[in-house]
Coordinates of C-alpha atoms in Angstrom, one line a residue:
Chain B
M1 CA 0.0 -0.2 0.1
S2 CA 1.2 3.4 -0.9
G3 CA 0.8 6.1 1.9
G4 CA 0.1 8.2 -1.0
P5 CA -2.9 8.8 -2.9
K6 CA -6.0 6.6 -2.7
F7 CA -6.6 4.2 -5.2
P8 CA -9.2 5.6 -7.8
Q9 CA -13.0 4.4 -7.3
V10 CA -16.3 5.5 -7.1
E11 CA -17.4 5.2 -3.5
F12 CA -21.3 4.5 -2.9
A13 CA -21.7 7.9 -1.5
D14 CA -20.3 9.4 -4.6
A15 CA -22.2 7.4 -7.3
R16 CA -24.7 8.7 -9.3
G17 CA -27.5 8.2 -12.1
E18 CA -26.8 4.5 -13.6
L19 CA -24.0 3.7 -11.7
R20 CA -25.8 4.5 -8.5
G21 CA -28.6 2.4 -9.6
S22 CA -26.3 -0.6 -9.9
Y23 CA -24.5 -0.4 -7.0
E24 CA -28.0 -0.4 -5.1
D25 CA -29.1 -3.3 -7.1
M26 CA -26.0 -5.2 -6.5
Q27 CA -26.4 -4.9 -2.9
A28 CA -30.2 -5.7 -3.0
V29 CA -29.9 -8.7 -5.0
L30 CA -26.9 -10.2 -3.3
R31 CA -28.4 -9.2 0.2
V32 CA -24.7 -7.8 1.2
P33 CA -24.4 -4.2 2.7
W34 CA -21.2 -3.1 0.6
V35 CA -20.1 -2.9 -3.0
M36 CA -16.9 -4.6 -3.6
F37 CA -13.8 -2.6 -4.0
A38 CA -13.2 -4.2 -7.2
A39 CA -16.6 -2.9 -8.7
R40 CA -15.7 0.7 -7.2
S41 CA -12.5 0.8 -8.8
L42 CA -13.9 -0.8 -12.1
A43 CA -16.5 2.3 -12.1
V44 CA -14.0 4.4 -13.0
F45 CA -13.6 3.1 -16.5
G46 CA -16.5 3.4 -18.8
G47 CA -19.8 2.1 -18.6
F48 CA -18.5 -1.5 -17.5
V49 CA -20.2 -2.1 -14.2
P50 CA -23.5 -1.2 -15.1
A51 CA -23.2 -3.4 -18.3
A52 CA -21.5 -6.2 -16.5
W53 CA -24.1 -6.2 -13.5
R54 CA -26.9 -6.1 -16.0
V55 CA -25.7 -9.4 -17.3
S56 CA -24.9 -10.9 -13.7
R57 CA -28.1 -10.1 -11.9
T58 CA -30.5 -12.9 -13.4
T59 CA -28.1 -15.5 -12.2
F60 CA -26.9 -13.9 -8.7
A61 CA -30.3 -13.6 -7.6
T62 CA -30.9 -17.6 -7.5
R63 CA -30.9 -20.0 -4.7
H64 CA -28.5 -21.9 -7.1
L65 CA -25.9 -19.0 -6.5
E66 CA -26.7 -19.0 -2.8
R67 CA -25.7 -22.8 -2.8
C68 CA -22.5 -22.3 -4.6
A69 CA -21.2 -19.4 -2.4
D70 CA -21.9 -21.6 0.8
E71 CA -19.9 -24.1 -0.8
L72 CA -16.9 -21.5 -1.2
R73 CA -17.3 -20.4 2.4
A74 CA -16.9 -23.8 3.4
M75 CA -13.7 -24.4 1.5
A76 CA -12.0 -21.2 2.8
I77 CA -11.3 -22.7 5.9
L78 CA -7.2 -23.4 6.3
P79 CA -6.0 -27.3 7.1
G80 CA -4.8 -27.4 10.3
D81 CA -5.5 -26.1 14.0
D82 CA -7.5 -23.5 14.9
P83 CA -6.2 -20.2 15.3
P84 CA -5.7 -18.8 18.8
D85 CA -8.6 -17.2 20.3
P86 CA -8.2 -13.5 20.1
R87 CA -10.1 -12.4 23.2
P88 CA -7.5 -13.0 26.1
R89 CA -5.1 -10.8 24.4
L90 CA -8.0 -8.2 23.8
A91 CA -9.2 -8.4 27.3
G92 CA -5.9 -7.3 28.2
L93 CA -6.1 -4.4 25.9
G94 CA -9.5 -3.7 27.6
F95 CA -11.7 -4.6 24.5
V96 CA -14.9 -5.7 26.2
E97 CA -17.3 -8.4 25.1
S98 CA -19.6 -6.0 23.6
R99 CA -17.3 -4.9 20.9
V100 CA -16.4 -8.2 20.4
D101 CA -19.9 -8.9 19.5
E102 CA -19.8 -5.9 16.8
V103 CA -16.8 -7.4 15.1
R104 CA -18.5 -10.7 15.0
E105 CA -21.5 -9.2 13.4
A106 CA -19.5 -7.2 11.0
L107 CA -17.5 -10.4 9.9
R108 CA -20.8 -12.3 9.4
A109 CA -22.0 -9.7 7.0
L110 CA -18.5 -9.7 5.2
N111 CA -18.4 -13.5 5.5
Y112 CA -21.6 -13.8 3.8
G113 CA -20.8 -11.4 0.8
N114 CA -17.3 -12.2 0.2
A115 CA -18.1 -15.7 -1.4
K116 CA -20.6 -14.2 -3.4
Y117 CA -18.4 -11.3 -4.6
L118 CA -15.8 -13.9 -5.2
L119 CA -18.3 -15.8 -7.9
L120 CA -19.2 -12.3 -9.5
I121 CA -15.8 -11.3 -9.9
T122 CA -14.9 -14.8 -11.3
A123 CA -17.9 -14.4 -13.9
W124 CA -16.5 -11.1 -14.8
C125 CA -13.1 -12.1 -15.1
E126 CA -14.0 -15.4 -17.4
G127 CA -16.2 -13.2 -19.4
I128 CA -13.7 -10.3 -20.3
Q129 CA -11.1 -13.0 -21.0
G130 CA -13.3 -14.4 -23.5
R131 CA -13.9 -17.9 -21.6
A132 CA -17.3 -19.4 -20.4
S133 CA -18.9 -17.7 -17.9
G134 CA -22.3 -19.7 -17.2
G135 CA -25.2 -21.3 -19.5
A136 CA -23.7 -24.7 -18.8
G137 CA -26.5 -25.3 -15.9
A138 CA -30.2 -26.2 -15.8
V139 CA -32.0 -22.7 -17.0
A140 CA -34.9 -23.8 -14.5
A141 CA -32.7 -22.8 -11.6
L142 CA -33.3 -19.0 -13.0
E143 CA -36.7 -19.5 -11.6
D144 CA -35.7 -20.3 -8.2
T145 CA -34.8 -17.0 -6.6
V146 CA -33.9 -15.4 -3.3
P147 CA -36.0 -12.3 -2.3
P148 CA -33.6 -9.2 -2.5
G149 CA -32.7 -6.9 0.3
P150 CA -30.7 -7.7 3.4
P151 CA -31.2 -10.5 5.5
A152 CA -32.7 -10.2 8.8
G153 CA -30.2 -8.9 11.6
M154 CA -27.4 -8.2 9.0
A155 CA -25.2 -5.3 10.4
A156 CA -24.6 -2.4 8.4
L157 CA -21.0 -1.7 7.7
S158 CA -18.8 1.4 7.8
M159 CA -15.4 1.7 6.4
V160 CA -12.7 4.2 7.5
D161 CA -11.1 6.3 4.9
P162 CA -7.6 5.3 4.6
R163 CA -6.6 9.0 3.9
D164 CA -8.0 9.8 7.1
V165 CA -7.2 7.5 10.0
S166 CA -4.9 7.6 13.2
P167 CA -1.1 6.8 12.3
R168 CA -1.6 3.6 14.1
V169 CA -4.4 2.7 11.7
G170 CA -2.5 3.9 8.9
G171 CA 0.3 1.7 9.9
L172 CA -2.1 -1.7 10.3
L173 CA -3.8 -0.8 6.9
R174 CA -0.1 -0.5 5.2
R175 CA 0.7 -3.8 7.0
V176 CA -2.2 -6.0 6.0
T177 CA -1.7 -4.5 2.5
D178 CA 2.0 -5.4 2.2
M179 CA 1.6 -8.6 4.1
H180 CA -0.7 -9.8 1.2
L181 CA 1.2 -8.1 -2.0
H182 CA -2.1 -6.1 -2.2
H183 CA -2.4 -2.5 -3.7
G184 CA -4.6 -1.2 -1.2
P185 CA -6.7 -2.1 1.8
S186 CA -9.5 -4.0 1.0
S187 CA -13.1 -3.0 2.2
D188 CA -13.3 -5.9 4.8
F189 CA -10.1 -4.2 6.4
R190 CA -11.2 -1.0 5.9
V191 CA -14.2 -2.2 8.2
L192 CA -12.3 -4.0 10.6
A193 CA -10.2 -0.8 11.2
N194 CA -13.1 0.3 13.0
W195 CA -11.6 -1.5 16.0
P196 CA -7.9 -0.8 15.7
D197 CA -7.2 -3.6 18.9
F198 CA -9.3 -6.5 17.1
L199 CA -7.3 -5.7 13.6
Q200 CA -3.9 -5.4 15.5
V201 CA -4.4 -8.9 17.5
A202 CA -6.0 -10.3 14.1
L203 CA -3.0 -9.6 12.0
D204 CA -0.7 -10.6 14.6
D205 CA -1.9 -13.8 15.9
I206 CA -4.6 -15.0 13.3
L207 CA -3.3 -13.7 10.1
A208 CA 0.3 -13.1 9.7
P209 CA 1.5 -16.6 10.7
V210 CA -0.6 -18.1 7.5
V211 CA -0.9 -15.5 4.8
R212 CA 0.7 -16.6 1.7
T213 CA 2.2 -19.7 3.2
A214 CA 2.0 -23.1 1.1
P215 CA -1.4 -24.0 2.6
Y216 CA -2.8 -20.5 2.3
E217 CA -1.9 -20.6 -1.5
A218 CA -3.4 -24.1 -1.7
T219 CA -6.5 -23.3 -0.4
A220 CA -6.6 -20.0 -2.7
Q221 CA -6.2 -22.5 -5.7
A222 CA -8.7 -24.6 -4.7
L223 CA -11.2 -21.8 -4.1
L224 CA -10.3 -20.4 -7.6
T225 CA -10.5 -23.6 -9.5
R226 CA -14.0 -24.3 -7.8
A227 CA -15.3 -21.2 -8.3
R228 CA -14.5 -21.2 -12.1
E229 CA -16.1 -24.8 -12.5
Q230 CA -19.5 -23.1 -10.6
V231 CA -19.2 -20.3 -12.7
G232 CA -19.4 -22.3 -15.9
D233 CA -22.2 -24.3 -14.4
L234 CA -24.4 -21.4 -14.1
P235 CA -27.6 -21.4 -15.2
A236 CA -26.9 -18.3 -17.9
I237 CA -24.2 -16.4 -18.9
A238 CA -23.0 -14.2 -15.8
G239 CA -19.7 -12.3 -17.4
L240 CA -19.5 -9.8 -20.0
A241 CA -17.8 -10.8 -23.2
P242 CA -15.1 -8.4 -24.7
D243 CA -17.1 -7.5 -27.5
A244 CA -20.0 -6.6 -25.3
A245 CA -17.5 -4.5 -23.1
L246 CA -16.5 -2.4 -26.4
A247 CA -19.7 -1.3 -26.8
V248 CA -19.5 0.6 -23.3
C249 CA -15.8 1.0 -23.0
S250 CA -12.8 2.1 -25.0
D251 CA -10.3 -0.8 -26.0
A252 CA -7.7 0.6 -23.5
E253 CA -10.5 0.6 -21.0
V254 CA -11.2 -2.7 -21.5
A255 CA -7.2 -3.5 -21.0
A256 CA -7.5 -1.9 -17.7
I257 CA -10.6 -3.7 -16.7
T258 CA -8.9 -7.0 -17.8
G259 CA -6.1 -5.9 -15.6
L260 CA -8.0 -4.8 -12.5
L261 CA -10.2 -8.0 -12.6
F262 CA -7.4 -10.3 -12.4
L263 CA -5.9 -8.2 -9.4
F264 CA -9.1 -8.1 -7.5
Q265 CA -10.0 -11.8 -8.0
R266 CA -6.9 -12.6 -6.2
F267 CA -7.8 -9.7 -3.6
I268 CA -11.0 -11.4 -2.7
L269 CA -9.7 -14.8 -2.7
D270 CA -7.4 -13.5 0.1
V271 CA -9.7 -11.8 1.9
T272 CA -12.5 -14.3 1.9
I273 CA -9.7 -16.5 3.3
D274 CA -8.8 -14.2 5.8
M275 CA -12.4 -13.0 7.3
V276 CA -13.3 -16.8 7.4
R277 CA -10.4 -17.3 9.7
C278 CA -11.4 -14.3 11.8
T279 CA -14.5 -15.8 12.5
Q280 CA -13.0 -19.3 13.2
A281 CA -10.8 -17.7 15.8
L282 CA -13.9 -16.1 17.7
D283 CA -16.4 -18.9 17.3
G284 CA -14.5 -22.2 15.8
S285 CA -14.6 -23.9 12.3
D286 CA -18.0 -25.0 12.5
V287 CA -19.4 -21.5 12.4
A288 CA -17.2 -20.3 10.3
S289 CA -17.8 -22.7 7.6
A290 CA -21.6 -22.1 7.6
S291 CA -23.4 -19.4 6.1
P292 CA -24.0 -16.8 8.4
F293 CA -27.5 -16.0 7.1
P294 CA -28.3 -19.6 5.5
V295 CA -31.2 -19.2 3.2
P296 CA -33.5 -22.1 3.5
Chain X
M1 CA -8.3 -15.8 -25.1
S2 CA -11.0 -14.1 -26.9
G3 CA -11.4 -15.1 -30.5
G4 CA -12.1 -11.2 -30.9
P5 CA -10.2 -7.9 -30.8
K6 CA -6.3 -7.9 -30.1
F7 CA -5.5 -6.9 -26.4
P8 CA -4.7 -3.1 -26.8
Q9 CA -0.8 -2.6 -27.4
V10 CA 1.8 -0.8 -29.0
E11 CA 4.1 -3.2 -31.1
F12 CA 7.5 -2.3 -31.7
A13 CA 7.1 -1.6 -35.2
D14 CA 4.5 0.7 -34.3
A15 CA 6.1 2.7 -31.6
R16 CA 7.5 6.1 -32.2
G17 CA 9.5 8.9 -30.4
E18 CA 10.3 8.6 -26.8
L19 CA 8.9 5.2 -26.9
R20 CA 10.4 3.8 -29.6
G21 CA 13.3 4.8 -27.7
S22 CA 12.6 3.5 -24.5
Y23 CA 11.8 0.1 -26.7
E24 CA 15.3 0.0 -28.4
D25 CA 17.1 0.9 -24.9
M26 CA 15.2 -1.8 -22.9
Q27 CA 16.2 -4.3 -25.9
A28 CA 19.5 -3.0 -25.7
V29 CA 20.2 -2.9 -21.9
L30 CA 18.5 -6.2 -21.1
R31 CA 20.2 -7.8 -24.3
V32 CA 17.1 -9.5 -25.4
P33 CA 15.3 -9.6 -29.1
W34 CA 11.9 -8.4 -27.6
V35 CA 9.9 -6.0 -25.9
M36 CA 7.6 -7.7 -23.0
F37 CA 3.9 -8.1 -23.8
A38 CA 3.7 -6.1 -20.5
A39 CA 5.3 -3.0 -21.7
R40 CA 3.5 -3.0 -24.9
S41 CA 0.4 -3.1 -23.2
L42 CA 1.5 -0.4 -20.7
A43 CA 2.3 1.7 -23.3
V44 CA -0.9 2.5 -24.0
F45 CA -1.4 4.4 -20.5
G46 CA 0.0 7.6 -20.4
G47 CA 3.6 8.1 -20.2
F48 CA 4.3 5.3 -17.9
V49 CA 6.7 3.0 -19.8
P50 CA 9.6 5.8 -20.8
A51 CA 9.5 7.0 -17.0
A52 CA 9.5 3.8 -15.5
W53 CA 12.2 2.4 -17.6
R54 CA 14.0 5.6 -17.0
V55 CA 14.3 4.5 -13.2
S56 CA 15.0 0.8 -14.1
R57 CA 17.6 1.0 -16.8
T58 CA 20.9 1.6 -14.8
T59 CA 20.3 -1.3 -12.4
F60 CA 19.2 -3.3 -15.1
A61 CA 22.6 -2.6 -16.9
T62 CA 24.5 -4.6 -13.9
R63 CA 26.4 -8.0 -13.6
H64 CA 24.2 -8.3 -10.3
L65 CA 21.1 -8.3 -12.3
E66 CA 22.7 -10.8 -14.8
R67 CA 23.3 -13.0 -11.6
C68 CA 19.7 -12.5 -10.2
A69 CA 18.3 -13.4 -13.4
D70 CA 20.5 -16.5 -13.9
E71 CA 19.2 -17.4 -10.2
L72 CA 15.8 -17.4 -11.2
R73 CA 16.2 -19.1 -14.2
A74 CA 17.6 -22.1 -12.4
M75 CA 14.4 -22.0 -10.0
A76 CA 12.1 -22.2 -12.6
I77 CA 12.6 -26.0 -13.2
L78 CA 9.7 -27.7 -12.0
P79 CA 10.1 -30.6 -9.2
G80 CA 10.1 -34.3 -10.9
D81 CA 10.9 -36.0 -13.8
D82 CA 12.0 -34.5 -17.1
P83 CA 9.3 -33.9 -19.8
P84 CA 9.4 -36.5 -22.4
D85 CA 11.5 -35.5 -25.6
P86 CA 9.4 -34.2 -28.3
R87 CA 11.6 -35.4 -30.8
P88 CA 10.1 -38.8 -31.6
R89 CA 6.7 -37.3 -32.1
L90 CA 8.0 -34.6 -33.9
A91 CA 9.7 -36.8 -36.5
G92 CA 6.5 -38.8 -36.8
L93 CA 5.2 -35.2 -38.1
G94 CA 8.1 -34.8 -40.7
F95 CA 9.5 -31.9 -38.4
V96 CA 13.1 -32.5 -39.2
E97 CA 16.0 -31.8 -37.0
S98 CA 17.3 -28.4 -38.6
R99 CA 13.6 -27.0 -37.5
V100 CA 14.0 -28.4 -33.9
D101 CA 17.4 -26.4 -33.9
E102 CA 15.4 -23.1 -35.0
V103 CA 13.2 -24.1 -32.1
R104 CA 16.0 -24.5 -29.7
E105 CA 17.8 -21.0 -30.7
A106 CA 14.0 -19.2 -30.2
L107 CA 14.0 -20.8 -26.6
R108 CA 17.4 -19.7 -25.6
A109 CA 16.8 -16.2 -26.4
L110 CA 13.4 -16.2 -24.8
N111 CA 14.9 -18.2 -21.7
Y112 CA 17.7 -15.5 -21.6
G113 CA 14.9 -12.6 -21.5
N114 CA 12.2 -14.1 -19.5
A115 CA 14.0 -14.0 -16.0
K116 CA 15.0 -10.4 -16.7
Y117 CA 11.6 -9.4 -17.2
L118 CA 10.5 -11.3 -14.3
L119 CA 12.8 -8.8 -12.4
L120 CA 11.8 -5.8 -14.2
I121 CA 7.9 -6.5 -14.0
T122 CA 8.6 -7.3 -10.0
A123 CA 10.4 -3.9 -9.5
W124 CA 7.7 -2.0 -11.3
C125 CA 4.7 -4.1 -9.6
E126 CA 6.4 -3.2 -6.1
G127 CA 6.9 0.2 -7.1
I128 CA 3.6 1.0 -8.1
Q129 CA 2.2 -0.5 -4.7
G130 CA 4.5 1.4 -3.0
R131 CA 6.7 -0.9 -1.4
A132 CA 10.4 -1.0 -2.0
S133 CA 11.7 -1.7 -5.3
G134 CA 15.3 -1.6 -4.4
G135 CA 18.2 0.2 -2.8
A136 CA 19.2 -1.9 0.0
G137 CA 21.7 -3.7 -2.0
A138 CA 25.5 -2.2 -2.2
V139 CA 25.8 0.8 -4.6
A140 CA 29.2 -0.3 -5.8
A141 CA 26.9 -2.9 -8.1
L142 CA 26.0 -0.1 -10.3
E143 CA 29.7 0.3 -11.4
D144 CA 29.7 -3.3 -12.8
T145 CA 27.8 -3.0 -15.8
V146 CA 27.3 -5.8 -18.6
P147 CA 27.8 -4.2 -22.1
P148 CA 24.5 -3.6 -23.9
G149 CA 23.6 -5.4 -27.2
P150 CA 22.6 -8.8 -27.8
P151 CA 24.7 -11.4 -27.0
A152 CA 26.7 -13.1 -29.6
G153 CA 24.8 -15.8 -31.7
M154 CA 21.4 -14.7 -30.1
A155 CA 18.6 -15.5 -32.8
A156 CA 16.1 -13.0 -34.0
L157 CA 12.5 -13.8 -32.8
S158 CA 9.3 -13.2 -34.8
M159 CA 5.9 -13.3 -33.5
V160 CA 3.0 -14.4 -35.3
D161 CA -0.4 -11.7 -35.3
P162 CA -3.0 -13.8 -33.4
R163 CA -5.7 -12.2 -35.6
D164 CA -3.9 -13.4 -38.8
V165 CA -3.2 -17.1 -38.3
S166 CA -4.7 -20.3 -39.4
P167 CA -7.4 -21.9 -37.5
R168 CA -4.8 -24.5 -36.2
V169 CA -2.8 -21.9 -34.6
G170 CA -5.5 -19.8 -33.6
G171 CA -6.9 -22.9 -32.0
L172 CA -3.5 -23.6 -30.0
L173 CA -2.9 -20.2 -29.2
R174 CA -6.6 -20.3 -27.5
R175 CA -5.8 -23.6 -26.0
V176 CA -2.4 -22.1 -24.2
T177 CA -4.1 -18.9 -23.3
D178 CA -7.0 -20.8 -21.5
M179 CA -4.8 -23.5 -19.8
H180 CA -3.3 -20.6 -18.0
L181 CA -6.1 -18.3 -17.4
H182 CA -4.5 -15.9 -19.3
H183 CA -6.0 -13.1 -21.3
G184 CA -4.2 -13.3 -24.4
P185 CA -1.2 -15.3 -25.6
S186 CA 2.4 -14.4 -24.4
S187 CA 5.4 -13.2 -26.8
D188 CA 6.8 -16.4 -26.2
F189 CA 3.9 -18.6 -27.6
R190 CA 3.5 -16.2 -30.5
V191 CA 7.1 -17.1 -31.0
L192 CA 6.6 -20.9 -30.7
A193 CA 3.5 -20.6 -33.0
N194 CA 5.9 -20.3 -35.9
W195 CA 6.4 -24.0 -35.6
P196 CA 3.0 -25.0 -34.7
D197 CA 3.8 -28.9 -34.6
F198 CA 6.1 -27.8 -32.0
L199 CA 3.9 -26.0 -30.1
Q200 CA 1.0 -28.8 -30.7
V201 CA 3.7 -31.4 -29.1
A202 CA 4.8 -29.0 -26.4
L203 CA 1.3 -28.5 -25.3
D204 CA -0.1 -31.7 -25.4
D205 CA 3.0 -33.5 -23.9
I206 CA 5.3 -30.8 -22.0
L207 CA 2.9 -28.3 -20.4
A208 CA -0.6 -29.9 -20.0
P209 CA 0.5 -32.4 -17.7
V210 CA 1.9 -29.9 -15.6
V211 CA 0.1 -26.2 -15.9
R212 CA -1.6 -25.0 -12.8
T213 CA -0.6 -28.5 -10.7
A214 CA 0.3 -28.0 -7.3
P215 CA 4.0 -28.3 -8.1
Y216 CA 3.6 -25.6 -10.6
E217 CA 1.9 -23.2 -8.5
A218 CA 4.4 -23.9 -5.9
T219 CA 7.2 -23.2 -8.1
A220 CA 5.6 -19.9 -9.5
Q221 CA 5.2 -18.9 -5.6
A222 CA 8.6 -19.7 -4.8
L223 CA 9.8 -17.7 -7.7
L224 CA 7.6 -14.6 -7.1
T225 CA 9.0 -14.9 -3.5
R226 CA 12.6 -14.7 -4.7
A227 CA 12.2 -12.5 -7.3
R228 CA 10.5 -9.7 -4.9
E229 CA 13.5 -10.5 -2.6
Q230 CA 16.2 -9.7 -5.2
V231 CA 14.4 -6.8 -6.2
G232 CA 14.5 -5.2 -2.4
D233 CA 18.3 -5.9 -2.8
L234 CA 19.1 -4.1 -5.9
P235 CA 21.7 -1.8 -5.7
A236 CA 19.4 1.2 -6.4
I237 CA 15.2 1.8 -6.5
A238 CA 14.0 0.5 -9.7
G239 CA 10.5 0.7 -9.9
L240 CA 8.4 4.1 -10.3
A241 CA 6.5 5.0 -7.2
P242 CA 3.0 6.0 -7.3
D243 CA 3.5 9.9 -7.2
A244 CA 6.2 9.8 -9.7
A245 CA 3.6 8.2 -11.8
L246 CA 0.9 10.4 -11.3
A247 CA 3.6 13.0 -13.0
V248 CA 3.2 11.2 -16.4
C249 CA -0.3 9.5 -16.2
S250 CA -4.0 10.2 -14.8
D251 CA -5.0 8.6 -11.7
A252 CA -7.3 6.4 -13.8
E253 CA -4.1 5.5 -15.8
V254 CA -2.1 4.3 -12.6
A255 CA -5.1 2.4 -11.7
A256 CA -5.2 0.6 -14.7
I257 CA -1.1 -0.1 -14.8
T258 CA -1.5 -1.3 -11.2
G259 CA -3.9 -4.0 -12.4
L260 CA -1.9 -4.7 -15.5
L261 CA 1.5 -4.8 -13.6
F262 CA -0.1 -7.6 -11.4
L263 CA -1.9 -9.7 -14.4
F264 CA 1.5 -9.5 -16.2
Q265 CA 3.6 -10.7 -13.3
R266 CA 1.8 -14.0 -13.0
F267 CA 1.8 -13.9 -16.8
I268 CA 5.7 -13.9 -16.9
L269 CA 5.9 -16.3 -14.1
D270 CA 3.8 -19.0 -16.0
V271 CA 5.7 -18.4 -19.3
T272 CA 9.2 -18.4 -17.4
I273 CA 8.6 -21.9 -16.3
D274 CA 6.8 -22.9 -19.5
M275 CA 9.9 -22.1 -21.5
V276 CA 12.7 -23.5 -19.4
R277 CA 10.5 -26.8 -19.5
C278 CA 10.5 -26.7 -23.3
T279 CA 14.4 -26.6 -23.2
Q280 CA 14.4 -29.3 -20.6
A281 CA 12.3 -31.5 -22.8
L282 CA 14.9 -31.0 -25.5
D283 CA 18.1 -30.7 -23.7
G284 CA 17.6 -31.9 -20.2
S285 CA 17.8 -29.9 -16.9
D286 CA 21.2 -28.9 -16.6
V287 CA 21.0 -27.3 -20.1
A288 CA 17.4 -25.7 -19.2
S289 CA 18.8 -24.2 -15.6
A290 CA 22.0 -22.5 -17.0
S291 CA 22.0 -19.2 -18.7
P292 CA 21.7 -19.6 -22.2
F293 CA 24.1 -16.7 -23.0
P294 CA 26.4 -16.8 -19.8
V295 CA 28.3 -13.2 -18.7
P296 CA 31.5 -14.3 -17.5

């Protein structure tokens, strides 16, 4: 992460017109309380986000998609022992149990959404690279939808602005960025930065020991492989193809989008693993591997 | 790979002015007969390539850099048995030994350059993400340079235009692209496409059995880790920082460049492994792991 300028993006609060409509619809259909960093960054490039979301939305409203996300979330648990419970160290920092509950609720929303965004970016990534992004699954699955809107009891999320944080929080966000070889802090870590003590303990004890180790890399690879299979088996095409992208973007913008989708796909893989691991540290692997908002 | 439009780039033959000078100097200083696909694509975005190359060129002219590249090339051999010798099957296709020699010479040039381009893109990637890209090594290494210009006996390379190939070659290039989850065919495979029989046998027997397997991924990861360490230890900063990039690019262009550098870093890792493996199939692992043009 650079200590310098913020990575170009259109934040939810700044989105207008068709883009604002896409952001709102994306949150409603996916039933999540944030728009992924990837989409906010891609929004800088022509008309890609509204056009791509229009292609994806029908498939992403299905119970089938919900099942795919549930499977990926369960796969995001790293092999080996549970990470250490952060509460003893947090208690020593005066971090009370009610604040742990706030973190837990934020993690539930993030874990619910990350697996869906992993599928969305994989569909967009395959589509823009000219590969199959759905259409091999039974079309009847399109009829079986999940009602839009946030699940009952889902927490709202607030992200810190990395340009406007204390030196301590800035240092923590730089650390998480560089630890993953990312280009900036993800939405998820901008949320966790609301609780700097938790973020610090999570980095020290839950994430730093595993990030970019061989089992972590193998888990990311397995998630990617499975997400691609699932995308191919979606009931309808879910990713915008290059020719369609060129109808709403210049060719240089399509190149930019291709690069950013590749970068953010790895980014979301990492964050999916990380947030599941934080929940595992708090509540064990059974809770971490289950959907936080199961759809019957 | 899309069957559609060519990925935006400025080919060597089309480069003019300052960019043409950068292309020529890059080839001379690195002592290679092509400009990497990554640089040709990045050339679409503002003044990044000339500015980034200006930062890199002094360090990349050193014997120290040559040693780093030699180490990476040797690390690119996959664990396990040698791949099968392609010559028996090629002979059955009427592919004579003199054509095998042409392929061997092209591979020598590619293997020489890929390891250097892996270092260059890693320096650019670290730099644009605001991390250290050199300056920790002894500055005296800057004095010990390798004379510019191609090594004696290095083959010229010619790349097919993927928009203007036979259906067979188009199919082979699509296959290599999709096998790796790339967005288009690399320079290296556009070179090998001059010998479709070799490319076919290489894909079937040398690459398809290993690409994206666990040992392949582990080798790519080890190469990335080592390349980053080497970049940090370069005798001077070799990657353009975000603030400097913003002097020659818009912020959206910097975002595009960040995404494309990430994408092409993985791309070059893959191609480095693949070309070393092709040489290993022809001439064994000792030849494949040595510099094809050793600098004394």
